[in-house]
């Protein structure tokens, strides 16, 4: 369960970075903001996984 979650979270961060880059390149502020949001969600989930790992 843990490794799968970590990979999904990392992928979410990477996809968010891609969306942000495309948004910047096309001057699409909505897509750029969505990408930043996806990155933030992925980062928060990663932090949660680290906390869970610390208590194992």
Short mmCIF file of C-alpha atoms in Angstrom, two decimals:
data_model
loop_
_atom_site.label_atom_id
_atom_site.label_comp_id
_atom_site.label_asym_id
_atom_site.label_seq_id
_atom_site.Cartn_x
_atom_site.Cartn_y
_atom_site.Cartn_z
CA UNK A 1 0.00 0.00 0.00
CA UNK A 2 2.69 2.51 0.95
CA UNK A 3 4.86 2.24 -2.15
CA UNK A 4 1.85 2.44 -4.48
CA UNK A 5 0.65 5.57 -2.73
CA UNK A 6 4.09 7.14 -2.89
CA UNK A 7 4.34 6.47 -6.63
CA UNK A 8 0.85 7.86 -7.27
CA UNK A 9 1.64 10.98 -5.26
CA UNK A 10 4.90 11.49 -7.09
CA UNK A 11 3.13 11.06 -10.42
CA UNK A 12 0.52 13.61 -9.37
CA UNK A 13 3.29 16.10 -8.62
CA UNK A 14 4.95 15.48 -11.98
CA UNK A 15 1.68 15.82 -13.90
CA UNK A 16 0.98 19.03 -12.01
CA UNK A 17 4.36 20.40 -13.03
CA UNK A 18 3.58 19.52 -16.64
CA UNK A 19 0.20 21.24 -16.49
CA UNK A 20 1.82 24.31 -14.95
CA UNK A 21 4.46 24.42 -17.70
CA UNK A 22 1.87 24.08 -20.47
CA UNK A 23 -0.25 26.76 -18.80
CA UNK A 24 2.70 29.14 -18.70
CA UNK A 25 3.64 28.39 -22.30
CA UNK A 26 0.11 28.95 -23.58
CA UNK A 27 -0.65 31.81 -21.16
CA UNK A 28 -3.53 29.76 -19.71
CA UNK A 29 -3.75 30.95 -16.12
CA UNK A 30 -6.43 28.39 -15.21
CA UNK A 31 -4.31 25.44 -16.37
CA UNK A 32 -1.27 26.91 -14.65
CA UNK A 33 -3.20 27.24 -11.38
CA UNK A 34 -4.58 23.71 -11.73
CA UNK A 35 -1.04 22.41 -12.18
CA UNK A 36 0.15 24.21 -9.07
CA UNK A 37 -2.79 22.79 -7.14
CA UNK A 38 -2.02 19.26 -8.31
CA UNK A 39 1.59 19.67 -7.22
CA UNK A 40 0.49 20.91 -3.82
CA UNK A 41 -1.90 17.97 -3.34
CA UNK A 42 0.84 15.53 -4.29
CA UNK A 43 3.28 17.17 -1.91
CA UNK A 44 0.81 17.09 0.98
CA UNK A 45 0.04 13.44 0.34
CA UNK A 46 3.77 12.67 0.26
CA UNK A 47 4.17 14.42 3.61
CA UNK A 48 1.34 12.30 5.01
CA UNK A 49 3.05 9.13 3.80
CA UNK A 50 6.28 10.19 5.51
CA UNK A 51 4.42 10.75 8.78
CA UNK A 52 2.80 7.31 8.50
CA UNK A 53 6.21 5.76 7.82
CA UNK A 54 7.67 7.48 10.87
CA UNK A 55 5.11 5.81 13.12
CA UNK A 56 5.62 2.29 11.78
#
